[in-house]
Structures are given as C-alpha cells and as structure tokens.
Amino acid sequence: MSNGINNETNNRTSIALYSVKVKRQMSVILLAIIGLYIYTSIATESSLIDFIDGWSGFERVAKDLFPPNWSYAPQVWEYLAETIQMAIIATTFAALASIPIFLLSAANLFPSKWVHQPVRFIMNVLRTIPDILLAVIFVGIFGVGVFPGIMALFIFSLGILAKLMYETIEAIDTNPLEAIRASGGNTLQVIWYAVMPQVLPQFVSFGLYVFEVNVRASVVLGFVGAGGVGLLLQQQVSFFNYPRVMTIILIIFIAVVIIDYISNKIRERLV
Amino acid sequence: MEHKLTLKKQRTKKQWIGFSLITATVIAVYLWTFIGIDIRWTRVFSERSIDNFSRVIPQLFSPDWSAFGKVMELMWQTLQMAYTGTLLAAILAIPFGFFAASNMVKNKLLNTFSKWLLDAIRAFPELVLALMFVAAIGPSPFAGVLAIAIGSIGMLGKLYCEVIESIDMNVVEALEANGANKLQVLFYGIIPQIIPEFLSYAIYRFEIDVRASTILGIIGAGGIGTLITIATQNRNWDEVGMILVVIVVVVTIIDSLSAMIRKRIV
C-alpha cells in the first residue's frame, strides 16, 4: 500500500490526491450509479436505441409545429388571462391564510413543541402532494372549472409560503422581541411590533415568487379540467393541430418570461 | 443618558407619485382579476358538489390497501423515470453550464445565448414538454423521461454556471502559469472544485423530478400518474387515497435521504 505520507521521502513519486480507501469508495459509488442508470433506462424504455427509434416522431412533430398559426392568438388570450387570474387569486388568499400558519410554526415565537411541530408536519405533507393531483381531486368534487384550479393552487402555495416564512422568522433579530416581552408585551404585540416589520419585505418577495410558481403551475391545470390555458393546449394537441399548439406554447412562453422578469425586478428592490 | 428620537422621514413628492402609481397598478390588477374571473358559484356550491364532498373526502382518507401492490409497482416506475431523466440532465447540463459561465468561455455572445437558452427551458412546465413528447412518440415512460431530462437542464445548467463562476480562479491561473494544458487545467484545477456542488444540485434536482414525474402519467407519460387518471375516471377515490399515501411517504423518504446525502457532500 502506498500513500502520500510514505512517499514523502521519495521526491520523484507524486503525492496521491486521494487515499486508496476514498478511491475505492468512489469507484463503487460510480459503478452503482452507472449500473442503476443502465437498469432504469432499459426499464423505462429510454435507452439510446429507443431514442433512435423515436427520432422520426420528433422530426415529424418538429416539422408540423412550424410555422405557428398567429391568427389563432386572439383566442388564446382569453384563456391565458384566466390562467393569470387564477394564479393571482390563489396567491393572494394563500398569502393571507399563511400568516397564522407560519407564525404558529416559528419556534422562536411558539417554543412549545406541541404547537409548531404538528403545524409543520401538516405543511410538510401538503408540500409533497403535487398541485395537479390536488386539482384532480377538486375537479372530482366541484366539477370542471376555474374554482377547483384555484383551490389546488391555494393549498399548494400555502405549504411553500409557510415553510419559507417560518424559516425567515426563525432567522430574525430576536433583540426587539425580547425587549417587547421584557416590557410586558403579549405575543400579539411581539408579532405586530417586532416580527412583522422585520419580515414584511421577505413576505412580499416570497409572495411574488409563489405567484411565479403558480402561473407556471396553472398553465397545466387545464389538462385535468381545472381552468386556464392548458385546456386549449391539450385540445389542440389531441386534434393534431400543431401550428395552433405552437402559437399557444409561444404565447405561454412570452407571458411567463414577462411575469418572471417583472416579479424579479420588484423582488430585487424589496430585499 | 442621551435619548435620540428620529422623526419618520417625510416622503418626497417623487416618492408620493411612485407610491400612488404602484397602488393604482395593484388595484387595477385586482379589479381586472376579480371582474374577469369566471367562477360559477352556483355550480361550485351545488347540491351535487356537497354530495361529492361527503363521498370523496371520506374515501380519500380510507385508502384501498388492496391496490398497494399495483400502486407501488407504478411508483417504482416513477422513480426509475426520475432517475434516468435527472442523470441525463445532470450530464447534459455540464456543457451548458460551462458555455454560460463567463470565466470559462470568454465569448460574451455565447454566454448570453446559453443563459438565455437555459432561461427559456425553465419557462416551460414539465407537463407541457411531456405533452409534446407524447405526441411525438406516443404514450410511454420514455416521453416522461425526456420531459424530465430536458426540463431539468434549465435549472441544473443555471446552477452549474453559478458554481463555475464562483470557483477559485487562482488555482486555474497557477496551473496555467506552470504550463498545464487545457485538459490538465480542467482535471486538476476545475473539476475538483465543482464536483461536490454539482452532485449536490443533481441530487436536489432528483428530489424535484420525483415530484414532477408522479404527475406525468396524467397525460400518458408513464409512472404513477397513469393510475391517478384511471382511478379518478372510475371514481375509485379510495384508490386515489392509496396513491396519495404512497406519494407522500415516498417523496418524504426521498427528500430526507437526499438532504442527508447533500449535507455530507458539501
């Protein structure tokens, strides 16, 4: 066994960067990753052979997509507006509803384990449920329309906002909190005068971020009948009307880019 | 002791105008939203939905354990899709990251173009990409894998680029000064610095992709989503409940495993 230290007397041999043990570990991990990849790519029919097999399909669709049919654009606008409106409503209500939740899950405000742990647990579970699955369930209950979509986005946003915000609150300067507590302020006064002023810019910034996420999410909610531009997209794909599909995709793309840009600019100025 | 109280700063005229403009815009956006949105309240709170509610919710919370085997089988396929897709993206994103990094490729045009391309990819939800791939090659897990792979390049490429731009360039310069060629600089100067973070981001992205791939089946791109569509169409809400339990548990396990590994790497 040769390692760096033994070879120090001999100036000519280079010093190994990694010990033999690390090298062996790395090789095993690398082999495992490659092995798993080969297995999964065969199991999901995603190997190179499948790619070559599917090539004609990609070529056909790519050819059909161009040129986009711009005369269809005015019809898209109505649905795109609906998509954005859904995101605005869901984000607004989620932001309001998340306030008590993130306050309760902040350990520096409610140190008792029995308060913040259960709230966090529920929010953790909510975050793992995909928004579109929520939409499927709400469509099952309320029928097709924008309302189930808004509900799905609302619950989904609640989980994200609560997590981002309680982490922010736990990182704030606690001196003002203690000062107000020491001078006899109750929890509500602590929250109002010490916590809120410190976290308000972040709150607005995260709200905008969740709005961006929601716009992107609401684009696809229409696939399951929960309102928005997705409905149009799926319809036109199933009719093989690819020039129209391309128009819808481009309009979605432009809208998302503009919204992200504006939201980013505002957030940069806030925090 | 000296006490100082500072007065609240008076707003200047310019700030007032800005403030009123912002308020007006916000109000206008909300007016547009609430007037434009088409919620049919009579249908939302009709007798039928109340009926549905009392039927669906209890069923959701009493998962059908007889479907467990089938659900797990498709969840396994979901994980395979996420793994294949993420690994493909983790490798394909490397050149994108390098091209976009301004300290690696000195060509400003190429930098901007790569960054723009990565931004463009990130603007699309995976489900839209999957829809296109399903249209091209038919419903199969392969369509899902491709959607995941392409969708992940956008985020990974951007994160990779940030990692590359923040490396210690002194090491690179030292190697160059000693006469190392490009390949040697890459292997001894750059790669050791970026590997831990690249890995960490790839694992983080795997987490996101597991979540994303659970729903791809809704439009026919394989995985557990396929079962979601079938179960909801047949109104087997107890089966949907089972699917929910499996998704929540598996995603939670993957998240904590990934967090653990990432903590050890970086």
XYZ file of C-alpha atoms in Angstrom, chain A residues 17-18 32-34 36-37 39-41 43-47 50-51 54-58 60-61 65 77 81-82 84-86 88-89 92-93 124-125 127-133 136-137 140-148 150 216-217 219-220 223-224 233-234 237 242 245 249-250 252-253 256-257 260, chain B residues 29-30 32-41 43-45 48-50 52-53 55-57 60 76-77 79-81 83-84 87-88 116 119-125 127-128 131-133 135-137 140-142 145-146 188 192 199 211 214-215 218-219 228 232 235 237 240 243-244 247-248 251-252 255:
148
model
C -4.640 13.435 -4.077
C -6.978 10.859 -2.612
C -23.601 1.790 -8.702
C -24.786 4.997 -10.373
C -23.943 3.696 -13.840
C -28.661 1.795 -11.862
C -28.774 4.045 -14.900
C -31.194 -0.715 -15.444
C -33.607 2.234 -15.286
C -33.014 3.304 -18.863
C -36.896 -0.449 -17.675
C -38.317 2.897 -18.812
C -37.512 2.206 -22.472
C -35.266 5.258 -22.573
C -32.041 3.795 -23.879
C -35.329 3.883 -28.089
C -34.097 7.361 -28.862
C -38.337 7.608 -31.780
C -36.357 10.022 -33.929
C -38.826 10.078 -36.840
C -41.577 11.042 -34.398
C -39.615 14.024 -33.073
C -42.454 14.897 -37.672
C -43.759 16.930 -34.725
C -45.045 22.851 -35.292
C -55.504 35.439 -24.849
C -55.874 35.803 -18.821
C -57.839 33.178 -16.920
C -53.034 34.538 -14.667
C -56.191 35.491 -12.783
C -56.296 32.058 -11.163
C -53.381 35.984 -8.654
C -56.412 34.918 -6.629
C -53.418 36.411 -2.597
C -55.608 34.175 -0.476
C -44.744 19.163 5.043
C -47.379 16.665 3.955
C -45.990 20.236 0.095
C -45.407 16.678 -1.068
C -48.777 16.434 -2.832
C -48.394 17.560 -6.462
C -50.673 20.513 -7.311
C -52.170 18.754 -10.289
C -53.211 15.819 -8.119
C -57.817 16.238 -9.996
C -59.413 15.723 -6.589
C -63.883 15.438 -8.830
C -65.665 17.329 -6.080
C -66.593 20.682 -7.634
C -66.755 19.749 -11.305
C -64.830 21.274 -14.208
C -63.968 24.995 -13.956
C -61.569 27.537 -12.520
C -62.621 27.082 -8.906
C -61.000 23.656 -8.395
C -57.749 27.990 -7.632
C -46.396 28.120 -14.354
C -48.483 25.575 -12.463
C -50.698 26.638 -17.241
C -51.061 22.864 -16.908
C -55.112 19.357 -18.617
C -57.346 17.939 -15.900
C -53.214 23.201 -25.326
C -54.417 19.666 -24.717
C -52.649 18.518 -29.367
C -49.706 21.670 -34.361
C -50.143 24.292 -30.484
C -46.743 27.454 -26.467
C -45.092 30.658 -27.684
C -47.348 30.945 -22.735
C -43.593 31.300 -23.037
C -44.127 33.503 -18.293
C -40.933 35.334 -19.242
C -40.854 36.404 -14.184
C -54.693 44.265 -11.431
C -57.062 43.090 -8.719
C -59.134 43.020 -13.672
C -58.771 39.699 -11.862
C -61.963 39.691 -9.848
C -64.127 41.062 -12.642
C -62.596 38.807 -15.264
C -62.561 35.520 -13.397
C -65.416 33.227 -14.261
C -66.320 31.267 -11.149
C -69.758 29.701 -11.332
C -70.630 29.835 -7.652
C -72.220 25.169 -9.611
C -69.343 25.177 -7.149
C -71.704 25.002 -4.174
C -74.023 17.755 -6.288
C -70.697 19.080 -5.095
C -71.793 18.846 -1.457
C -69.433 14.649 -3.901
C -67.638 16.219 -0.980
C -68.459 10.931 -0.656
C -64.958 11.759 -1.942
C -63.279 13.038 1.211
C -59.720 9.598 0.246
C -41.189 2.278 -8.791
C -41.547 3.162 -12.460
C -38.645 6.653 -9.527
C -36.920 4.988 -12.467
C -38.157 7.743 -14.784
C -33.564 8.762 -12.024
C -32.956 8.292 -15.743
C -28.958 11.670 -14.603
C -29.287 12.506 -18.281
C -30.975 32.745 -22.478
C -33.965 30.569 -19.042
C -36.153 29.579 -21.958
C -36.152 25.921 -20.932
C -37.086 26.853 -17.384
C -40.136 28.749 -18.575
C -41.873 25.507 -19.614
C -43.586 23.237 -17.147
C -46.071 18.616 -18.275
C -46.116 20.773 -21.419
C -47.383 16.550 -23.835
C -45.207 17.287 -26.867
C -43.120 14.139 -26.408
C -47.477 13.499 -29.265
C -44.168 12.653 -30.959
C -43.525 9.104 -29.761
C -44.724 5.743 -22.833
C -42.370 6.264 -19.890
C -39.771 7.354 -22.454
C -38.016 10.636 -19.137
C -37.359 13.047 -21.994
C -6.790 19.298 -11.742
C -12.166 19.026 -8.070
C -23.501 16.403 -7.269
C -42.350 15.008 -7.546
C -45.563 11.479 -10.269
C -47.991 13.518 -12.366
C -51.871 12.076 -16.243
C -51.181 12.837 -19.894
C -54.329 8.626 -10.981
C -60.376 9.257 -10.909
C -64.297 7.367 -9.235
C -61.413 7.641 -4.596
C -56.630 7.786 -5.150
C -51.859 6.734 -4.322
C -51.708 9.883 -2.177
C -46.650 9.609 -2.981
C -46.457 11.443 0.349
C -41.454 11.714 -1.589
C -40.792 12.379 2.102
C -36.395 14.245 0.389
